[in-house]
Short mmCIF file of N, CA and C and ligand atoms in Angstrom, two decimals:
data_model
loop_
_atom_site.label_atom_id
_atom_site.label_comp_id
_atom_site.label_asym_id
_atom_site.label_seq_id
_atom_site.Cartn_x
_atom_site.Cartn_y
_atom_site.Cartn_z
N MET A 17 61.26 -99.60 -113.05
CA MET A 17 60.68 -100.61 -112.19
C MET A 17 59.19 -100.38 -112.04
N SER A 18 58.41 -101.44 -112.15
CA SER A 18 56.90 -101.37 -112.00
C SER A 18 56.37 -102.36 -111.07
N GLN A 19 55.71 -101.90 -110.01
CA GLN A 19 55.09 -102.85 -109.04
C GLN A 19 53.76 -103.10 -109.53
N THR A 20 53.28 -102.80 -110.67
CA THR A 20 52.05 -103.24 -111.13
C THR A 20 51.77 -104.71 -111.00
N ARG A 21 52.88 -105.42 -111.32
CA ARG A 21 52.84 -106.86 -111.34
C ARG A 21 52.43 -107.36 -109.88
N LEU A 22 52.93 -106.76 -108.94
CA LEU A 22 52.71 -107.11 -107.43
C LEU A 22 51.26 -106.77 -107.13
N LEU A 23 50.83 -105.70 -107.52
CA LEU A 23 49.42 -105.24 -107.36
C LEU A 23 48.43 -106.18 -108.08
N ASP A 24 48.72 -106.48 -109.25
CA ASP A 24 47.93 -107.57 -110.11
C ASP A 24 47.89 -108.80 -109.28
N ALA A 25 49.01 -109.30 -108.89
CA ALA A 25 48.98 -110.66 -108.24
C ALA A 25 48.15 -110.62 -106.91
N VAL A 26 48.25 -109.42 -106.15
CA VAL A 26 47.58 -109.36 -104.95
C VAL A 26 46.07 -109.29 -105.13
N LYS A 27 45.65 -108.59 -106.24
CA LYS A 27 44.25 -108.55 -106.60
C LYS A 27 43.72 -109.99 -106.99
N LYS A 28 44.45 -110.70 -107.71
CA LYS A 28 44.07 -112.16 -108.19
C LYS A 28 44.03 -113.02 -107.01
N LEU A 29 45.01 -112.85 -106.08
CA LEU A 29 45.10 -113.80 -104.99
C LEU A 29 43.90 -113.37 -103.91
N THR A 30 43.58 -112.21 -103.93
CA THR A 30 42.47 -111.87 -103.04
C THR A 30 41.16 -112.38 -103.45
N GLY A 31 41.00 -112.34 -104.83
CA GLY A 31 39.81 -112.95 -105.48
C GLY A 31 39.82 -114.51 -105.35
N LEU A 32 41.08 -115.02 -105.37
CA LEU A 32 41.04 -116.50 -105.24
C LEU A 32 40.70 -116.96 -103.74
N VAL A 33 41.21 -116.29 -102.77
CA VAL A 33 40.93 -116.73 -101.30
C VAL A 33 39.34 -116.48 -101.00
N GLU A 34 38.78 -115.51 -101.80
CA GLU A 34 37.36 -115.23 -101.56
C GLU A 34 36.43 -116.33 -102.13
N LYS A 35 36.95 -117.18 -102.86
CA LYS A 35 36.25 -118.46 -103.36
C LYS A 35 36.34 -119.56 -102.33
N THR A 36 35.45 -119.29 -101.39
CA THR A 36 35.54 -120.23 -100.24
C THR A 36 35.21 -121.68 -100.50
N ASP A 37 34.58 -121.87 -101.61
CA ASP A 37 34.21 -123.32 -102.03
C ASP A 37 35.21 -124.18 -102.65
N LEU A 38 36.43 -123.44 -102.95
CA LEU A 38 37.52 -124.17 -103.61
C LEU A 38 38.32 -125.20 -102.64
N LYS A 39 38.56 -126.35 -103.08
CA LYS A 39 39.41 -127.19 -102.29
C LYS A 39 40.93 -126.99 -102.53
N GLU A 40 41.68 -127.32 -101.71
CA GLU A 40 43.13 -127.01 -101.83
C GLU A 40 43.85 -127.41 -103.16
N PRO A 41 43.55 -128.49 -103.78
CA PRO A 41 44.22 -128.76 -105.06
C PRO A 41 43.91 -127.61 -106.12
N GLU A 42 42.52 -127.31 -106.13
CA GLU A 42 42.18 -126.23 -107.13
C GLU A 42 42.88 -124.89 -106.74
N ILE A 43 42.80 -124.54 -105.41
CA ILE A 43 43.54 -123.35 -105.06
C ILE A 43 44.98 -123.29 -105.54
N LEU A 44 45.65 -124.45 -105.37
CA LEU A 44 47.16 -124.51 -105.76
C LEU A 44 47.24 -124.42 -107.36
N VAL A 45 46.34 -124.96 -108.04
CA VAL A 45 46.49 -124.80 -109.50
C VAL A 45 46.34 -123.40 -109.82
N GLN A 46 45.38 -122.69 -109.29
CA GLN A 46 45.22 -121.23 -109.55
C GLN A 46 46.21 -120.38 -109.08
N ALA A 47 46.73 -120.61 -107.90
CA ALA A 47 47.68 -119.90 -107.20
C ALA A 47 49.00 -120.01 -108.01
N LYS A 48 49.33 -121.29 -108.59
CA LYS A 48 50.59 -121.47 -109.33
C LYS A 48 50.57 -120.54 -110.45
N LYS A 49 49.40 -120.43 -111.15
CA LYS A 49 49.36 -119.60 -112.44
C LYS A 49 49.71 -118.10 -112.01
N ILE A 50 49.16 -117.72 -110.95
CA ILE A 50 49.38 -116.28 -110.55
C ILE A 50 50.80 -116.09 -110.21
N MET A 51 51.42 -117.09 -109.50
CA MET A 51 52.84 -117.00 -109.15
C MET A 51 53.76 -117.16 -110.32
N CYS A 52 53.44 -118.02 -111.29
CA CYS A 52 54.13 -118.08 -112.56
C CYS A 52 54.26 -116.76 -113.16
N ASP A 53 52.99 -116.01 -113.28
CA ASP A 53 53.12 -114.63 -113.96
C ASP A 53 53.88 -113.70 -113.11
N LEU A 54 53.76 -113.80 -111.79
CA LEU A 54 54.55 -112.80 -110.94
C LEU A 54 56.10 -112.90 -111.22
N VAL A 55 56.49 -114.16 -111.23
CA VAL A 55 57.95 -114.35 -111.29
C VAL A 55 58.55 -114.58 -112.71
N SER A 56 57.63 -114.21 -113.69
CA SER A 56 58.03 -114.46 -115.15
C SER A 56 58.92 -113.29 -115.62
N GLN A 57 58.79 -112.09 -114.83
CA GLN A 57 59.61 -110.93 -115.27
C GLN A 57 60.28 -110.59 -113.84
N ASP A 58 61.51 -110.30 -113.94
CA ASP A 58 62.23 -109.83 -112.75
C ASP A 58 62.58 -108.34 -112.88
N ASP A 59 61.44 -107.45 -112.86
CA ASP A 59 61.64 -105.98 -113.02
C ASP A 59 60.70 -105.23 -112.03
N TRP A 60 60.20 -105.96 -111.05
CA TRP A 60 59.21 -105.28 -110.16
C TRP A 60 59.44 -105.22 -108.65
N LEU A 61 60.42 -105.96 -108.21
CA LEU A 61 60.76 -106.05 -106.82
C LEU A 61 61.62 -104.86 -106.32
N ASP A 62 61.00 -104.01 -105.39
CA ASP A 62 61.82 -102.94 -104.84
C ASP A 62 62.97 -103.46 -104.17
N GLU A 63 64.13 -102.67 -104.32
CA GLU A 63 65.46 -103.11 -103.73
C GLU A 63 65.38 -103.24 -102.18
N THR A 64 64.32 -102.54 -101.66
CA THR A 64 64.21 -102.70 -100.01
C THR A 64 63.94 -104.11 -99.75
N PHE A 65 63.29 -104.90 -100.57
CA PHE A 65 62.82 -106.24 -100.30
C PHE A 65 63.79 -107.35 -101.10
N ALA A 66 64.92 -106.79 -101.41
CA ALA A 66 65.93 -107.59 -102.27
C ALA A 66 67.14 -107.74 -101.60
N ARG A 67 67.25 -107.00 -100.39
CA ARG A 67 68.72 -106.91 -99.81
C ARG A 67 68.89 -108.19 -98.98
N PRO A 68 70.07 -108.75 -99.24
CA PRO A 68 70.67 -109.88 -98.53
C PRO A 68 71.23 -109.38 -97.17
N HIS A 69 71.29 -110.28 -96.21
CA HIS A 69 72.04 -109.96 -94.94
C HIS A 69 73.15 -111.00 -95.00
N PRO A 70 74.38 -110.57 -94.41
CA PRO A 70 75.51 -111.35 -94.49
C PRO A 70 75.43 -112.65 -93.76
N GLU A 71 74.53 -112.66 -92.57
CA GLU A 71 74.43 -113.84 -91.70
C GLU A 71 73.23 -114.63 -91.89
N TYR A 72 72.02 -113.90 -92.26
CA TYR A 72 70.76 -114.67 -92.21
C TYR A 72 69.97 -114.43 -93.51
N TYR A 73 69.31 -115.42 -93.95
CA TYR A 73 68.46 -115.33 -95.06
C TYR A 73 67.28 -114.41 -94.56
N GLN A 74 66.76 -113.60 -95.47
CA GLN A 74 65.80 -112.60 -95.09
C GLN A 74 64.36 -112.93 -95.62
N GLN A 75 63.47 -112.54 -94.95
CA GLN A 75 62.02 -112.84 -95.24
C GLN A 75 61.19 -111.57 -95.16
N TYR A 76 61.11 -110.74 -96.28
CA TYR A 76 60.46 -109.62 -96.25
C TYR A 76 58.94 -109.77 -96.60
N LEU A 77 58.16 -109.29 -95.70
CA LEU A 77 56.66 -109.30 -96.04
C LEU A 77 56.37 -108.33 -97.24
N LEU A 78 55.86 -108.77 -98.30
CA LEU A 78 55.47 -107.86 -99.30
C LEU A 78 53.96 -107.49 -99.23
N TYR A 79 53.12 -108.49 -98.83
CA TYR A 79 51.70 -108.13 -98.55
C TYR A 79 51.24 -109.12 -97.70
N GLY A 80 50.29 -108.64 -96.70
CA GLY A 80 49.67 -109.70 -95.93
C GLY A 80 48.15 -109.37 -95.90
N ASP A 81 47.35 -110.33 -96.24
CA ASP A 81 46.03 -110.23 -96.33
C ASP A 81 45.47 -109.87 -94.79
N PRO A 82 44.61 -108.82 -94.72
CA PRO A 82 44.01 -108.43 -93.45
C PRO A 82 43.37 -109.44 -92.65
N LEU A 83 42.76 -110.41 -93.44
CA LEU A 83 42.12 -111.46 -92.72
C LEU A 83 42.91 -112.75 -92.56
N ASP A 84 44.20 -112.59 -92.85
CA ASP A 84 45.36 -113.61 -92.62
C ASP A 84 44.88 -114.83 -93.58
N ARG A 85 44.31 -114.64 -94.68
CA ARG A 85 44.03 -115.74 -95.58
C ARG A 85 45.18 -116.12 -96.66
N PHE A 86 46.22 -115.06 -96.62
CA PHE A 86 47.29 -115.36 -97.41
C PHE A 86 48.45 -114.28 -97.09
N SER A 87 49.67 -114.68 -97.37
CA SER A 87 50.75 -113.61 -97.33
C SER A 87 51.68 -113.86 -98.39
N LEU A 88 52.36 -112.83 -98.76
CA LEU A 88 53.23 -112.96 -99.85
C LEU A 88 54.73 -112.40 -99.36
N VAL A 89 55.84 -113.05 -99.47
CA VAL A 89 56.97 -112.76 -98.87
C VAL A 89 58.13 -112.92 -99.86
N SER A 90 59.04 -111.93 -99.79
CA SER A 90 60.31 -112.24 -100.61
C SER A 90 61.40 -112.89 -99.72
N PHE A 91 61.99 -113.99 -100.08
CA PHE A 91 63.13 -114.66 -99.31
C PHE A 91 64.31 -114.35 -100.18
N VAL A 92 65.21 -113.72 -99.39
CA VAL A 92 66.48 -113.28 -100.14
C VAL A 92 67.65 -114.12 -99.46
N TRP A 93 68.36 -114.88 -100.33
CA TRP A 93 69.41 -115.71 -99.85
C TRP A 93 70.79 -115.11 -100.24
N ALA A 94 71.54 -114.90 -99.43
CA ALA A 94 73.00 -114.50 -99.81
C ALA A 94 73.52 -115.83 -100.09
N GLY A 95 74.73 -115.78 -100.74
CA GLY A 95 75.49 -116.97 -101.34
C GLY A 95 75.55 -117.96 -100.08
N GLY A 96 75.25 -119.29 -100.44
CA GLY A 96 75.45 -120.35 -99.43
C GLY A 96 74.38 -120.30 -98.34
N GLN A 97 73.56 -119.47 -98.13
CA GLN A 97 72.55 -119.54 -97.02
C GLN A 97 71.49 -120.63 -97.29
N LYS A 98 71.01 -121.04 -96.10
CA LYS A 98 69.96 -122.18 -96.22
C LYS A 98 69.09 -122.04 -94.86
N THR A 99 67.91 -122.69 -95.05
CA THR A 99 66.98 -122.69 -93.83
C THR A 99 67.27 -124.03 -93.17
N PRO A 100 66.94 -124.09 -91.88
CA PRO A 100 66.87 -125.35 -91.12
C PRO A 100 65.79 -126.20 -91.91
N VAL A 101 65.70 -127.45 -91.51
CA VAL A 101 64.65 -128.41 -91.89
C VAL A 101 63.45 -127.78 -91.17
N HIS A 102 62.29 -127.64 -92.00
CA HIS A 102 61.15 -126.97 -91.28
C HIS A 102 59.87 -127.37 -91.96
N ASP A 103 58.64 -127.10 -91.37
CA ASP A 103 57.36 -127.27 -92.04
C ASP A 103 56.69 -125.89 -92.15
N HIS A 104 55.52 -125.94 -92.65
CA HIS A 104 54.77 -124.67 -92.90
C HIS A 104 53.39 -124.73 -92.28
N THR A 105 52.81 -125.86 -92.32
CA THR A 105 51.43 -126.22 -91.64
C THR A 105 50.26 -125.60 -92.51
N VAL A 106 50.61 -124.88 -93.63
CA VAL A 106 49.56 -124.38 -94.53
C VAL A 106 50.09 -124.42 -95.87
N TRP A 107 49.26 -124.47 -96.97
CA TRP A 107 49.78 -124.57 -98.31
C TRP A 107 50.67 -123.39 -98.66
N GLY A 108 51.55 -123.53 -99.65
CA GLY A 108 52.46 -122.60 -100.09
C GLY A 108 52.78 -122.77 -101.51
N VAL A 109 53.20 -121.70 -102.20
CA VAL A 109 53.58 -121.63 -103.59
C VAL A 109 54.90 -120.77 -103.61
N ILE A 110 56.01 -121.42 -104.14
CA ILE A 110 57.20 -120.69 -104.14
C ILE A 110 57.54 -120.37 -105.68
N GLY A 111 57.92 -119.20 -105.98
CA GLY A 111 58.23 -118.90 -107.28
C GLY A 111 59.62 -118.23 -107.38
N MET A 112 60.51 -118.73 -108.23
CA MET A 112 61.88 -118.21 -108.31
C MET A 112 61.97 -117.06 -109.10
N LEU A 113 62.38 -115.92 -108.48
CA LEU A 113 62.44 -114.67 -109.16
C LEU A 113 63.83 -114.43 -109.64
N ARG A 114 64.90 -114.78 -108.99
CA ARG A 114 66.37 -114.35 -109.33
C ARG A 114 67.25 -115.49 -108.73
N GLY A 115 68.17 -115.94 -109.56
CA GLY A 115 68.95 -116.96 -109.08
C GLY A 115 68.28 -118.28 -109.08
N ALA A 116 68.67 -119.13 -108.07
CA ALA A 116 68.24 -120.56 -108.05
C ALA A 116 68.31 -121.03 -106.58
N GLU A 117 67.37 -121.93 -106.32
CA GLU A 117 67.50 -122.55 -104.99
C GLU A 117 67.29 -124.07 -105.08
N THR A 118 67.87 -124.75 -104.11
CA THR A 118 67.72 -126.30 -104.01
C THR A 118 66.79 -126.55 -102.79
N GLU A 119 65.87 -127.49 -103.04
CA GLU A 119 64.88 -127.92 -101.96
C GLU A 119 65.10 -129.38 -101.77
N ARG A 120 65.54 -129.83 -100.48
CA ARG A 120 65.63 -131.14 -100.19
C ARG A 120 64.46 -131.58 -99.24
N HIS A 121 63.67 -132.72 -99.56
CA HIS A 121 62.48 -132.92 -99.03
C HIS A 121 62.76 -134.16 -97.90
N PHE A 122 61.88 -134.11 -96.88
CA PHE A 122 62.01 -134.97 -95.70
C PHE A 122 60.61 -135.46 -95.42
N ALA A 123 60.63 -136.69 -94.76
CA ALA A 123 59.28 -137.25 -94.15
C ALA A 123 59.79 -138.23 -93.11
N PHE A 124 58.69 -138.48 -92.22
CA PHE A 124 58.86 -139.39 -91.07
C PHE A 124 58.72 -140.89 -91.55
N ASN A 125 59.59 -141.72 -91.15
CA ASN A 125 59.46 -143.10 -91.57
C ASN A 125 58.46 -143.81 -90.51
N GLU A 126 58.29 -144.98 -90.67
CA GLU A 126 57.20 -145.86 -89.84
C GLU A 126 57.75 -145.80 -88.39
N ASP A 127 58.94 -145.61 -88.15
CA ASP A 127 59.47 -145.52 -86.76
C ASP A 127 59.50 -144.03 -86.18
N ASN A 128 58.88 -143.20 -86.97
CA ASN A 128 58.71 -141.92 -86.49
C ASN A 128 60.10 -141.10 -86.55
N VAL A 129 61.01 -141.57 -87.36
CA VAL A 129 62.26 -140.78 -87.38
C VAL A 129 62.27 -140.07 -88.85
N LEU A 130 62.69 -138.92 -88.79
CA LEU A 130 62.79 -137.97 -90.10
C LEU A 130 63.91 -138.53 -90.89
N GLU A 131 63.54 -138.72 -92.16
CA GLU A 131 64.49 -139.05 -93.19
C GLU A 131 64.33 -138.23 -94.37
N GLU A 132 65.52 -138.14 -95.12
CA GLU A 132 65.36 -137.41 -96.38
C GLU A 132 64.67 -138.40 -97.32
N THR A 133 63.84 -137.91 -98.19
CA THR A 133 63.11 -138.77 -99.09
C THR A 133 64.05 -139.10 -100.33
N GLY A 134 64.99 -138.23 -100.56
CA GLY A 134 65.90 -138.41 -101.78
C GLY A 134 65.48 -137.49 -102.88
N LYS A 135 64.16 -136.90 -102.71
CA LYS A 135 63.75 -136.00 -103.80
C LYS A 135 64.35 -134.61 -103.56
N VAL A 136 64.99 -134.20 -104.61
CA VAL A 136 65.65 -132.92 -104.50
C VAL A 136 65.14 -132.00 -105.66
N THR A 137 64.70 -130.88 -105.45
CA THR A 137 64.16 -129.98 -106.50
C THR A 137 64.99 -128.75 -106.61
N THR A 138 65.35 -128.46 -107.87
CA THR A 138 66.09 -127.16 -108.04
C THR A 138 65.14 -126.30 -108.74
N LEU A 139 65.02 -125.07 -108.18
CA LEU A 139 64.24 -124.03 -108.94
C LEU A 139 65.16 -123.08 -109.57
N SER A 140 64.77 -122.82 -110.91
CA SER A 140 65.60 -121.79 -111.60
C SER A 140 64.58 -120.62 -111.77
N GLN A 141 65.12 -119.61 -112.23
CA GLN A 141 64.41 -118.38 -112.50
C GLN A 141 63.10 -118.68 -113.33
N GLY A 142 61.92 -118.27 -112.68
CA GLY A 142 60.67 -118.51 -113.41
C GLY A 142 59.96 -119.84 -112.90
N ASP A 143 60.72 -120.67 -112.30
CA ASP A 143 60.06 -121.96 -111.93
C ASP A 143 59.19 -121.71 -110.62
N VAL A 144 58.14 -122.58 -110.40
CA VAL A 144 57.30 -122.44 -109.25
C VAL A 144 57.03 -123.96 -108.69
N ALA A 145 56.96 -123.95 -107.36
CA ALA A 145 56.79 -125.25 -106.73
C ALA A 145 55.87 -125.04 -105.62
N CYS A 146 55.26 -126.18 -105.17
CA CYS A 146 54.28 -126.04 -103.94
C CYS A 146 54.76 -126.86 -102.72
N VAL A 147 54.16 -126.45 -101.60
CA VAL A 147 54.28 -127.20 -100.40
C VAL A 147 53.01 -127.31 -99.66
N SER A 148 52.68 -128.20 -98.88
CA SER A 148 51.47 -128.31 -98.12
C SER A 148 51.50 -129.54 -97.30
N PRO A 149 50.89 -129.49 -96.20
CA PRO A 149 50.79 -130.77 -95.37
C PRO A 149 50.27 -131.92 -96.21
N SER A 150 49.37 -131.72 -96.98
CA SER A 150 48.82 -132.86 -97.87
C SER A 150 49.74 -133.30 -98.96
N ILE A 151 50.69 -132.62 -99.34
CA ILE A 151 51.52 -133.05 -100.45
C ILE A 151 53.05 -133.15 -100.09
N GLY A 152 53.33 -132.92 -98.82
CA GLY A 152 54.73 -133.00 -98.33
C GLY A 152 55.23 -131.72 -97.89
N ASP A 153 55.38 -131.50 -96.71
CA ASP A 153 55.44 -130.15 -96.00
C ASP A 153 56.80 -129.85 -95.28
N ILE A 154 57.74 -130.84 -95.33
CA ILE A 154 58.86 -130.74 -94.55
C ILE A 154 60.11 -130.68 -95.63
N HIS A 155 60.80 -129.51 -95.49
CA HIS A 155 61.94 -129.50 -96.45
C HIS A 155 63.02 -128.56 -95.84
N GLN A 156 64.16 -128.54 -96.70
CA GLN A 156 65.25 -127.59 -96.34
C GLN A 156 65.42 -126.96 -97.65
N VAL A 157 65.65 -125.61 -97.53
CA VAL A 157 65.82 -124.89 -98.83
C VAL A 157 67.20 -124.13 -98.76
N SER A 158 67.97 -124.19 -99.82
CA SER A 158 69.19 -123.43 -99.81
C SER A 158 69.48 -122.68 -101.06
N ASN A 159 70.21 -121.66 -101.06
CA ASN A 159 70.68 -120.93 -102.21
C ASN A 159 71.51 -121.97 -103.12
N ALA A 160 71.22 -122.03 -104.31
CA ALA A 160 72.03 -122.93 -105.11
C ALA A 160 73.28 -122.41 -105.57
N PHE A 161 73.53 -121.13 -105.13
CA PHE A 161 74.83 -120.44 -105.46
C PHE A 161 75.64 -120.19 -104.26
N GLN A 162 76.88 -120.34 -104.15
CA GLN A 162 77.70 -119.97 -103.19
C GLN A 162 78.08 -118.43 -103.19
N ASP A 163 78.01 -117.82 -104.40
CA ASP A 163 78.73 -116.62 -104.57
C ASP A 163 77.72 -115.52 -105.27
N GLN A 164 76.36 -115.92 -105.13
CA GLN A 164 75.47 -114.73 -105.66
C GLN A 164 74.15 -114.95 -104.86
N THR A 165 73.54 -113.84 -104.87
CA THR A 165 72.22 -113.63 -104.07
C THR A 165 71.13 -114.35 -104.95
N SER A 166 70.21 -115.14 -104.30
CA SER A 166 69.10 -115.66 -104.97
C SER A 166 67.88 -115.12 -104.19
N ILE A 167 66.66 -114.99 -105.00
CA ILE A 167 65.60 -114.39 -104.36
C ILE A 167 64.33 -115.23 -104.87
N SER A 168 63.45 -115.74 -103.94
CA SER A 168 62.19 -116.36 -104.36
C SER A 168 61.05 -115.75 -103.64
N ILE A 169 60.00 -115.88 -104.30
CA ILE A 169 58.68 -115.12 -103.77
C ILE A 169 57.89 -116.28 -103.29
N HIS A 170 57.49 -116.11 -102.05
CA HIS A 170 56.67 -117.22 -101.46
C HIS A 170 55.30 -116.77 -101.15
N LEU A 171 54.25 -117.43 -101.52
CA LEU A 171 52.88 -117.24 -101.22
C LEU A 171 52.46 -118.38 -100.25
N TYR A 172 51.82 -117.96 -99.23
CA TYR A 172 51.25 -119.01 -98.20
C TYR A 172 49.78 -118.75 -97.98
N GLY A 173 49.19 -119.85 -97.56
CA GLY A 173 47.66 -119.80 -97.15
C GLY A 173 47.50 -119.37 -95.85
N GLY A 174 48.13 -118.46 -95.40
CA GLY A 174 48.04 -117.87 -93.95
C GLY A 174 48.93 -116.78 -93.77
N ASN A 175 48.99 -116.25 -92.60
CA ASN A 175 50.09 -115.24 -92.28
C ASN A 175 51.33 -116.02 -91.72
N ILE A 176 52.26 -116.30 -92.64
CA ILE A 176 53.31 -117.22 -92.32
C ILE A 176 54.20 -116.64 -91.27
N GLY A 177 54.29 -115.38 -91.21
CA GLY A 177 55.17 -114.87 -90.09
C GLY A 177 54.62 -115.07 -88.64
N LYS A 178 53.34 -115.43 -88.63
CA LYS A 178 52.62 -115.47 -87.33
C LYS A 178 52.33 -116.91 -86.97
N ILE A 179 52.44 -117.80 -87.88
CA ILE A 179 52.07 -119.24 -87.68
C ILE A 179 52.99 -120.05 -86.90
N GLN A 180 52.55 -120.68 -85.88
CA GLN A 180 53.35 -121.51 -85.18
C GLN A 180 53.73 -122.82 -85.94
N ARG A 181 55.00 -123.05 -86.27
CA ARG A 181 55.41 -124.29 -86.93
C ARG A 181 56.57 -124.89 -86.31
N HIS A 182 57.38 -125.72 -87.16
CA HIS A 182 58.40 -126.54 -86.52
C HIS A 182 59.64 -126.60 -87.36
N VAL A 183 60.78 -126.63 -86.60
CA VAL A 183 62.07 -127.16 -87.16
C VAL A 183 62.28 -128.50 -86.70
N PHE A 184 63.07 -129.41 -87.53
CA PHE A 184 63.28 -130.83 -87.28
C PHE A 184 64.68 -131.10 -87.39
N TYR A 185 65.08 -132.29 -86.84
CA TYR A 185 66.50 -132.69 -86.85
C TYR A 185 66.53 -134.08 -87.42
N PRO A 186 66.98 -134.18 -88.80
CA PRO A 186 66.88 -135.47 -89.55
C PRO A 186 67.71 -136.50 -88.62
N GLY A 187 67.08 -137.72 -88.72
CA GLY A 187 67.65 -138.94 -88.00
C GLY A 187 67.15 -138.96 -86.60
N THR A 188 66.21 -138.06 -86.30
CA THR A 188 65.47 -138.05 -84.94
C THR A 188 64.03 -137.99 -85.10
N SER A 189 63.31 -137.90 -83.95
CA SER A 189 61.93 -137.74 -83.94
C SER A 189 61.59 -136.27 -83.46
N GLU A 190 62.68 -135.61 -83.11
CA GLU A 190 62.52 -134.32 -82.43
C GLU A 190 61.95 -133.27 -83.32
N ARG A 191 61.24 -132.34 -82.66
CA ARG A 191 60.67 -131.17 -83.36
C ARG A 191 60.75 -129.98 -82.45
N LYS A 192 60.97 -128.82 -82.80
CA LYS A 192 60.94 -127.61 -82.08
C LYS A 192 60.07 -126.58 -82.59
N ARG A 193 59.19 -126.03 -81.85
CA ARG A 193 58.21 -124.94 -82.30
C ARG A 193 59.03 -123.73 -82.63
N PHE A 194 58.57 -123.01 -83.75
CA PHE A 194 59.04 -121.70 -83.92
C PHE A 194 58.02 -120.77 -84.62
N VAL A 195 58.17 -119.48 -84.56
CA VAL A 195 57.29 -118.61 -85.29
C VAL A 195 58.35 -117.63 -86.04
N SER A 196 58.20 -117.60 -87.32
CA SER A 196 59.45 -116.89 -88.12
C SER A 196 59.41 -115.40 -88.03
N GLY A 197 58.12 -114.73 -87.88
CA GLY A 197 58.26 -113.35 -87.96
C GLY A 197 58.67 -112.89 -89.36
N TYR A 198 58.94 -111.68 -89.45
CA TYR A 198 59.31 -111.02 -90.79
C TYR A 198 60.59 -110.26 -90.58
N SER A 199 61.47 -109.90 -91.69
CA SER A 199 62.68 -109.42 -91.36
C SER A 199 62.59 -107.74 -91.34
N SER A 200 61.44 -107.28 -91.65
CA SER A 200 61.26 -105.86 -91.74
C SER A 200 59.87 -105.63 -91.16
N ASN A 201 59.61 -104.33 -90.67
CA ASN A 201 58.37 -103.94 -90.27
C ASN A 201 57.68 -103.04 -91.23
N VAL A 202 58.20 -103.05 -92.40
CA VAL A 202 57.36 -102.37 -93.46
C VAL A 202 57.08 -103.36 -94.65
N ALA A 203 55.95 -103.10 -95.28
CA ALA A 203 55.50 -103.89 -96.43
C ALA A 203 55.56 -103.01 -97.76
N ALA A 204 55.42 -103.79 -98.78
CA ALA A 204 55.60 -103.05 -100.14
C ALA A 204 54.44 -102.12 -100.42
N ASN A 205 54.80 -101.04 -100.98
CA ASN A 205 53.79 -100.09 -101.52
C ASN A 205 53.35 -100.61 -103.01
N LEU A 206 52.16 -101.06 -103.07
CA LEU A 206 51.61 -101.71 -104.29
C LEU A 206 51.38 -100.81 -105.44
N TRP A 207 51.31 -99.52 -105.07
CA TRP A 207 50.93 -98.54 -106.11
C TRP A 207 51.78 -97.62 -106.61
N VAL A 208 53.22 -97.97 -106.49
CA VAL A 208 54.19 -97.04 -107.23
C VAL A 208 54.87 -98.04 -108.20
FE1 FE B 1 59.90 -123.69 -96.60
#
């Protein structure tokens, strides 16, 4: 197992967020390339950050930028697990490392009622997708498998465990604030 890939990604992402003149679409183009590389090989994630929990999907912090400009998180889904409908409030890039996940998209209609858009994205190993308030930020993600663990690596343009965001209730205008935190109080060692 080699975490060189993770260190390489963190170096490139740090370089990317230091380019403060870049607008979000260009950041996403470059961030997608870095995330594509990162999830192209499933040989680097330490098992500490790949463990499912029988009841809850896990969000393990791999790396947090000290200036909160980005965070890198491994999401571990046991069979059948899914998120509530939620937003992020910052841009994000999701790369599928192991297994597959299904993403259902939602948006508010003109009466301010949340509806499913009908757009459903399935990410398979190696696939990468983006979220952002500017391109559609409300979704529900589920493990595409009932009987196996799936893992996706998520990059966000902020410290996602600390950001105040929302869960939603389709068919209503309701939203509830939440802060996700992380599932572990340790992060990855980039140098082993
Ligand atoms: Fe999400």
